[in-house]
Amino acid sequence: MHSIANGPRQNVTQITDHLYEVRKRVRAALVAAGRKPDDARILAVSKQQSTDSMEALFRAGQRDFGESYVQEAVGKMEALEALDLQWHFIGHIQSNKTRIIAEHFNWVHTIDRLKIARRLNDQRPSHAPPLQVCVQVNQAHEPQKSGVAEPELNDLAHGIAGLPALELRGLMAIPPLSADLEERAALFERLRALNEQLAVEGIPVDTLSMGMSSDMEVAIAHGATIVRIGTAIFGPRAQPR
Ligand SMILES: *Cc1c(COP(=O)(O)O)cnc(C)c1O
């Protein structure tokens, strides 16, 4: 990995090469899992990365970008207004940020309570298509992490399914940092089972947002349809927050 965040001009060639590598890894993992080679999409996680890098990725065909910080994302949206991008919010959602999220993003992966879902629904502009959303599940009961606990998932999902300005697409999770690949595999498989349960109950979910730079292959083997990839594309972020 190269340190790209410090120099005044980031090496955009390297970044697009990394994207091609990640595409290859994703396709190979899909084929290995007996899935179609376009069955999962890459979300480029661009938090703390420059709009120059994002524009280079756009020219290489990347359309979906994930951001965790609202103000940073909105600034980038203005700078990249001319590009036809899909913006995904993947950070913790504070109540006082729901309006700006509802007004600016195409997707939100991190809904974990009905109060937030209702606010996003009420604040989604009437001319905009429904906000595409996933429920974040806190599978390992980590107190510092967002996400609904499993026993509350069902009520939350049915609550969201009744909100007309939101379209519930599926589930999202972030395994604990400490989890090894085997433990991650079990958590991803469990998330898939929870999603299938929602489908059985009549909620038409089709999305599993799981897998990051270090575990995308495992996630794809267990059904991921969106992998959220930061460092494997952009290199290290300037500073962990
Ligand atoms: C930062 C972030 C990622 C990207 O992680 P990498 O390990 O850099 O690929 C994925 N998902 C979420 C929710 C993130 O905050």
mmCIF file of C-alpha atoms and ligand atoms in Angstrom:
data_model
loop_
_atom_site.group_PDB
_atom_site.id
_atom_site.type_symbol
_atom_site.label_atom_id
_atom_site.label_comp_id
_atom_site.label_asym_id
_atom_site.label_seq_id
_atom_site.Cartn_x
_atom_site.Cartn_y
_atom_site.Cartn_z
ATOM 1 C CA MET A 1 0.000 0.000 0.000
ATOM 2 C CA HIS A 2 1.192 3.487 -0.734
ATOM 3 C CA SER A 3 0.781 6.485 1.462
ATOM 4 C CA ILE A 4 -1.298 8.674 -0.767
ATOM 5 C CA ALA A 5 -2.968 11.061 1.584
ATOM 6 C CA ASN A 6 -0.020 13.270 2.378
ATOM 7 C CA GLY A 7 1.268 14.450 -0.975
ATOM 8 C CA PRO A 8 -0.304 17.404 -2.741
ATOM 9 C CA ARG A 9 -0.992 15.273 -5.826
ATOM 10 C CA GLN A 10 -2.169 11.798 -5.158
ATOM 11 C CA ASN A 11 -1.152 9.118 -7.588
ATOM 12 C CA VAL A 12 -4.431 8.533 -9.339
ATOM 13 C CA THR A 13 -2.959 5.900 -11.643
ATOM 14 C CA GLN A 14 -2.207 3.720 -8.661
ATOM 15 C CA ILE A 15 -5.705 4.187 -7.353
ATOM 16 C CA THR A 16 -7.347 3.098 -10.586
ATOM 17 C CA ASP A 17 -4.965 0.110 -10.736
ATOM 18 C CA HIS A 18 -6.118 -0.808 -7.234
ATOM 19 C CA LEU A 19 -9.724 -0.578 -8.406
ATOM 20 C CA TYR A 20 -9.010 -2.994 -11.255
ATOM 21 C CA GLU A 21 -7.371 -5.368 -8.765
ATOM 22 C CA VAL A 22 -10.372 -5.205 -6.460
ATOM 23 C CA ARG A 23 -12.711 -5.838 -9.390
ATOM 24 C CA LYS A 24 -10.697 -8.942 -10.218
ATOM 25 C CA ARG A 25 -10.832 -10.161 -6.627
ATOM 26 C CA VAL A 26 -14.579 -9.586 -6.442
ATOM 27 C CA ARG A 27 -15.228 -11.379 -9.726
ATOM 28 C CA ALA A 28 -13.013 -14.313 -8.768
ATOM 29 C CA ALA A 29 -14.755 -14.643 -5.405
ATOM 30 C CA LEU A 30 -18.185 -14.547 -7.059
ATOM 31 C CA VAL A 31 -17.227 -17.227 -9.558
ATOM 32 C CA ALA A 32 -15.678 -19.351 -6.789
ATOM 33 C CA ALA A 33 -18.984 -19.090 -4.919
ATOM 34 C CA GLY A 34 -20.939 -20.199 -7.981
ATOM 35 C CA ARG A 35 -22.476 -16.753 -8.373
ATOM 36 C CA LYS A 36 -22.726 -14.548 -11.434
ATOM 37 C CA PRO A 37 -19.627 -12.349 -11.951
ATOM 38 C CA ASP A 38 -21.708 -9.155 -11.634
ATOM 39 C CA ASP A 39 -23.707 -10.272 -8.612
ATOM 40 C CA ALA A 40 -21.961 -7.910 -6.173
ATOM 41 C CA ARG A 41 -21.098 -4.268 -6.522
ATOM 42 C CA ILE A 42 -18.127 -2.397 -5.187
ATOM 43 C CA LEU A 43 -18.810 0.574 -2.968
ATOM 44 C CA ALA A 44 -15.674 2.749 -2.978
ATOM 45 C CA VAL A 45 -15.358 4.055 0.583
ATOM 46 C CA SER A 46 -13.982 7.527 -0.008
ATOM 47 C CA LYS A 47 -14.100 9.011 3.484
ATOM 48 C CA GLN A 48 -11.005 11.157 4.051
ATOM 49 C CA GLN A 49 -9.986 10.731 0.415
ATOM 50 C CA SER A 50 -9.689 13.488 -2.160
ATOM 51 C CA THR A 51 -12.160 14.393 -4.887
ATOM 52 C CA ASP A 52 -9.280 14.041 -7.389
ATOM 53 C CA SER A 53 -9.029 10.363 -6.510
ATOM 54 C CA MET A 54 -12.785 9.966 -6.707
ATOM 55 C CA GLU A 55 -12.902 11.596 -10.109
ATOM 56 C CA ALA A 56 -10.192 9.231 -11.366
ATOM 57 C CA LEU A 57 -12.246 6.282 -10.152
ATOM 58 C CA PHE A 58 -15.313 7.701 -11.868
ATOM 59 C CA ARG A 59 -13.386 7.799 -15.142
ATOM 60 C CA ALA A 60 -12.520 4.139 -14.553
ATOM 61 C CA GLY A 61 -16.233 3.359 -14.286
ATOM 62 C CA GLN A 62 -16.833 3.539 -10.531
ATOM 63 C CA ARG A 63 -20.218 5.062 -9.631
ATOM 64 C CA ASP A 64 -20.947 4.135 -5.994
ATOM 65 C CA PHE A 65 -19.136 6.007 -3.243
ATOM 66 C CA GLY A 66 -19.464 5.541 0.522
ATOM 67 C CA GLU A 67 -19.020 8.353 3.018
ATOM 68 C CA SER A 68 -19.137 8.356 6.825
ATOM 69 C CA TYR A 69 -19.113 12.056 7.682
ATOM 70 C CA VAL A 70 -21.993 14.219 6.509
ATOM 71 C CA GLN A 71 -20.232 17.575 6.155
ATOM 72 C CA GLU A 72 -17.287 16.090 4.315
ATOM 73 C CA ALA A 73 -19.614 14.228 1.969
ATOM 74 C CA VAL A 74 -21.744 17.258 1.146
ATOM 75 C CA GLY A 75 -18.635 19.250 0.257
ATOM 76 C CA LYS A 76 -17.573 16.504 -2.122
ATOM 77 C CA MET A 77 -21.032 16.330 -3.662
ATOM 78 C CA GLU A 78 -20.773 19.995 -4.559
ATOM 79 C CA ALA A 79 -17.283 19.561 -5.996
ATOM 80 C CA LEU A 80 -18.318 16.506 -8.028
ATOM 81 C CA GLU A 81 -21.792 17.731 -8.946
ATOM 82 C CA ALA A 82 -21.145 17.242 -12.680
ATOM 83 C CA LEU A 83 -20.546 13.502 -12.240
ATOM 84 C CA ASP A 84 -23.384 11.009 -12.114
ATOM 85 C CA LEU A 85 -22.534 9.378 -8.784
ATOM 86 C CA GLN A 86 -24.470 7.309 -6.274
ATOM 87 C CA TRP A 87 -23.798 8.457 -2.721
ATOM 88 C CA HIS A 88 -24.045 5.963 0.147
ATOM 89 C CA PHE A 89 -24.042 7.044 3.771
ATOM 90 C CA ILE A 90 -22.245 4.432 5.891
ATOM 91 C CA GLY A 91 -21.533 6.346 9.113
ATOM 92 C CA HIS A 92 -23.300 6.696 12.417
ATOM 93 C CA ILE A 93 -26.507 8.731 12.005
ATOM 94 C CA GLN A 94 -27.139 11.533 14.464
ATOM 95 C CA SER A 95 -30.726 12.810 14.681
ATOM 96 C CA ASN A 96 -29.685 16.347 13.828
ATOM 97 C CA LYS A 97 -28.137 15.127 10.547
ATOM 98 C CA THR A 98 -31.110 13.232 9.144
ATOM 99 C CA ARG A 99 -32.404 16.117 7.037
ATOM 100 C CA ILE A 100 -29.152 16.690 5.230
ATOM 101 C CA ILE A 101 -28.760 12.928 4.710
ATOM 102 C CA ALA A 102 -32.326 12.584 3.396
ATOM 103 C CA GLU A 103 -31.763 15.479 1.014
ATOM 104 C CA HIS A 104 -28.386 14.437 -0.377
ATOM 105 C CA PHE A 105 -27.836 10.694 -0.361
ATOM 106 C CA ASN A 106 -29.129 7.861 -2.559
ATOM 107 C CA TRP A 107 -28.467 5.105 -0.015
ATOM 108 C CA VAL A 108 -28.146 4.813 3.762
ATOM 109 C CA HIS A 109 -26.607 1.582 5.125
ATOM 110 C CA THR A 110 -26.701 2.326 8.825
ATOM 111 C CA ILE A 111 -30.270 2.659 10.071
ATOM 112 C CA ASP A 112 -30.573 1.163 13.533
ATOM 113 C CA ARG A 113 -33.676 2.693 15.069
ATOM 114 C CA LEU A 114 -37.159 3.581 13.964
ATOM 115 C CA LYS A 115 -36.917 7.175 15.140
ATOM 116 C CA ILE A 116 -34.110 7.787 12.642
ATOM 117 C CA ALA A 117 -35.972 5.943 9.886
ATOM 118 C CA ARG A 118 -39.093 8.074 10.460
ATOM 119 C CA ARG A 119 -37.095 11.279 10.329
ATOM 120 C CA LEU A 120 -35.415 10.251 7.076
ATOM 121 C CA ASN A 121 -38.813 9.316 5.665
ATOM 122 C CA ASP A 122 -40.398 12.622 6.676
ATOM 123 C CA GLN A 123 -37.442 14.659 5.440
ATOM 124 C CA ARG A 124 -36.933 12.929 2.096
ATOM 125 C CA PRO A 125 -37.820 15.525 -0.578
ATOM 126 C CA SER A 126 -41.068 14.620 -2.344
ATOM 127 C CA HIS A 127 -39.504 14.906 -5.809
ATOM 128 C CA ALA A 128 -36.738 12.414 -4.937
ATOM 129 C CA PRO A 129 -37.003 8.654 -5.427
ATOM 130 C CA PRO A 130 -37.279 6.606 -2.231
ATOM 131 C CA LEU A 131 -34.116 6.523 -0.151
ATOM 132 C CA GLN A 132 -32.540 3.068 -0.474
ATOM 133 C CA VAL A 133 -31.778 1.785 3.008
ATOM 134 C CA CYS A 134 -30.217 -1.081 4.904
ATOM 135 C CA VAL A 135 -30.550 -1.861 8.583
ATOM 136 C CA GLN A 136 -27.242 -2.153 10.406
ATOM 137 C CA VAL A 137 -27.116 -5.128 12.751
ATOM 138 C CA ASN A 138 -24.764 -5.115 15.743
ATOM 139 C CA GLN A 139 -24.080 -8.822 15.663
ATOM 140 C CA ALA A 140 -21.415 -9.018 18.346
ATOM 141 C CA HIS A 141 -23.162 -6.680 20.814
ATOM 142 C CA GLU A 142 -20.337 -4.176 20.699
ATOM 143 C CA PRO A 143 -21.389 -1.244 22.887
ATOM 144 C CA GLN A 144 -19.367 1.345 20.940
ATOM 145 C CA LYS A 145 -20.858 0.309 17.610
ATOM 146 C CA SER A 146 -24.111 1.317 15.944
ATOM 147 C CA GLY A 147 -26.591 -1.304 14.900
ATOM 148 C CA VAL A 148 -29.773 -2.914 16.081
ATOM 149 C CA ALA A 149 -29.611 -5.996 18.294
ATOM 150 C CA GLU A 150 -30.910 -9.116 16.577
ATOM 151 C CA PRO A 151 -34.040 -9.510 18.716
ATOM 152 C CA GLU A 152 -35.160 -6.008 17.699
ATOM 153 C CA LEU A 153 -34.438 -6.422 13.997
ATOM 154 C CA ASN A 154 -37.823 -7.773 13.042
ATOM 155 C CA ASP A 155 -39.876 -4.912 14.471
ATOM 156 C CA LEU A 156 -37.510 -2.337 13.027
ATOM 157 C CA ALA A 157 -37.575 -3.902 9.562
ATOM 158 C CA HIS A 158 -41.359 -4.071 9.498
ATOM 159 C CA GLY A 159 -41.533 -0.492 10.744
ATOM 160 C CA ILE A 160 -39.277 0.699 7.940
ATOM 161 C CA ALA A 161 -41.174 -1.344 5.348
ATOM 162 C CA GLY A 162 -44.218 0.803 6.127
ATOM 163 C CA LEU A 163 -42.467 4.093 5.370
ATOM 164 C CA PRO A 164 -43.211 5.215 1.793
ATOM 165 C CA ALA A 165 -40.141 7.384 1.237
ATOM 166 C CA LEU A 166 -37.765 4.609 2.267
ATOM 167 C CA GLU A 167 -37.109 1.370 0.414
ATOM 168 C CA LEU A 168 -35.692 -1.311 2.669
ATOM 169 C CA ARG A 169 -33.110 -3.194 0.614
ATOM 170 C CA GLY A 170 -31.475 -5.422 3.226
ATOM 171 C CA LEU A 171 -28.928 -5.646 6.014
ATOM 172 C CA MET A 172 -25.475 -4.320 6.783
ATOM 173 C CA ALA A 173 -22.909 -5.329 9.384
ATOM 174 C CA ILE A 174 -19.328 -4.632 10.409
ATOM 175 C CA PRO A 175 -17.667 -7.577 12.156
ATOM 176 C CA PRO A 176 -15.565 -6.846 15.260
ATOM 177 C CA LEU A 177 -11.995 -5.811 14.429
ATOM 178 C CA SER A 178 -10.773 -8.741 16.491
ATOM 179 C CA ALA A 179 -12.765 -11.364 14.584
ATOM 180 C CA ASP A 180 -10.692 -13.738 12.458
ATOM 181 C CA LEU A 181 -11.872 -14.841 9.024
ATOM 182 C CA GLU A 182 -13.621 -17.917 10.362
ATOM 183 C CA GLU A 183 -15.574 -15.865 12.887
ATOM 184 C CA ARG A 184 -16.399 -13.333 10.167
ATOM 185 C CA ALA A 185 -17.674 -16.118 7.937
ATOM 186 C CA ALA A 186 -20.068 -17.210 10.687
ATOM 187 C CA LEU A 187 -21.314 -13.637 11.212
ATOM 188 C CA PHE A 188 -21.803 -13.094 7.460
ATOM 189 C CA GLU A 189 -23.698 -16.370 7.178
ATOM 190 C CA ARG A 190 -25.887 -15.329 10.084
ATOM 191 C CA LEU A 191 -26.630 -11.981 8.426
ATOM 192 C CA ARG A 192 -27.635 -13.815 5.272
ATOM 193 C CA ALA A 193 -30.025 -15.998 7.295
ATOM 194 C CA LEU A 194 -31.575 -12.910 8.919
ATOM 195 C CA ASN A 195 -32.078 -11.320 5.501
ATOM 196 C CA GLU A 196 -33.697 -14.486 4.168
ATOM 197 C CA GLN A 197 -36.009 -14.499 7.162
ATOM 198 C CA LEU A 198 -37.166 -10.967 6.285
ATOM 199 C CA ALA A 199 -37.795 -12.104 2.710
ATOM 200 C CA VAL A 200 -39.894 -15.016 3.977
ATOM 201 C CA GLU A 201 -41.947 -12.499 5.920
ATOM 202 C CA GLY A 202 -42.706 -10.598 2.752
ATOM 203 C CA ILE A 203 -40.158 -7.778 2.836
ATOM 204 C CA PRO A 204 -38.512 -7.837 -0.609
ATOM 205 C CA VAL A 205 -34.873 -7.501 0.470
ATOM 206 C CA ASP A 206 -32.082 -8.175 -2.024
ATOM 207 C CA THR A 207 -29.020 -6.564 -0.431
ATOM 208 C CA LEU A 208 -26.322 -7.696 1.971
ATOM 209 C CA SER A 209 -23.838 -4.883 2.625
ATOM 210 C CA MET A 210 -20.906 -6.738 4.139
ATOM 211 C CA GLY A 211 -17.213 -7.230 3.487
ATOM 212 C CA MET A 212 -14.390 -4.679 3.483
ATOM 213 C CA SER A 213 -10.807 -4.636 2.183
ATOM 214 C CA SER A 214 -9.603 -7.464 4.408
ATOM 215 C CA ASP A 215 -12.558 -9.826 4.156
ATOM 216 C CA MET A 216 -14.336 -9.180 0.841
ATOM 217 C CA GLU A 217 -13.805 -12.750 -0.422
ATOM 218 C CA VAL A 218 -15.311 -14.264 2.724
ATOM 219 C CA ALA A 219 -18.269 -11.905 2.573
ATOM 220 C CA ILE A 220 -18.923 -12.729 -1.081
ATOM 221 C CA ALA A 221 -18.753 -16.443 -0.329
ATOM 222 C CA HIS A 222 -21.598 -15.834 2.137
ATOM 223 C CA GLY A 223 -23.798 -13.747 -0.115
ATOM 224 C CA ALA A 224 -22.569 -10.138 0.003
ATOM 225 C CA THR A 225 -24.119 -8.012 -2.744
ATOM 226 C CA ILE A 226 -22.293 -4.792 -1.787
ATOM 227 C CA VAL A 227 -18.706 -4.839 -0.545
ATOM 228 C CA ARG A 228 -17.500 -1.595 1.051
ATOM 229 C CA ILE A 229 -13.877 -1.114 0.030
ATOM 230 C CA GLY A 230 -11.659 1.705 1.303
ATOM 231 C CA THR A 231 -7.963 1.003 1.772
ATOM 232 C CA ALA A 232 -7.662 -1.692 -0.916
ATOM 233 C CA ILE A 233 -8.574 1.001 -3.455
ATOM 234 C CA PHE A 234 -7.342 4.296 -2.005
ATOM 235 C CA GLY A 235 -4.503 3.136 0.226
ATOM 236 C CA PRO A 236 -4.396 4.095 3.905
ATOM 237 C CA ARG A 237 -6.585 6.938 5.159
ATOM 238 C CA ALA A 238 -4.860 10.049 6.469
ATOM 239 C CA GLN A 239 -5.895 9.513 10.064
ATOM 240 C CA PRO A 240 -8.096 6.976 11.737
ATOM 241 C CA ARG A 241 -10.902 8.797 13.538
HETATM 242 C C1 LIG B 1 -14.201 2.870 6.521
HETATM 243 C C2 LIG B 1 -15.258 1.879 6.307
HETATM 244 C C3 LIG B 1 -15.118 0.838 5.361
HETATM 245 C C4 LIG B 1 -13.861 0.625 4.535
HETATM 246 O O1 LIG B 1 -12.941 -0.121 5.268
HETATM 247 P P1 LIG B 1 -11.563 -0.607 4.569
HETATM 248 O O2 LIG B 1 -11.052 -1.590 5.553
HETATM 249 O O3 LIG B 1 -10.708 0.595 4.400
HETATM 250 O O4 LIG B 1 -11.924 -1.245 3.277
HETATM 251 C C5 LIG B 1 -16.186 -0.014 5.179
HETATM 252 N N1 LIG B 1 -17.334 0.123 5.883
HETATM 253 C C6 LIG B 1 -17.502 1.087 6.798
HETATM 254 C C7 LIG B 1 -18.784 1.194 7.516
HETATM 255 C C8 LIG B 1 -16.472 1.985 7.039
HETATM 256 O O5 LIG B 1 -16.654 2.952 7.970
#
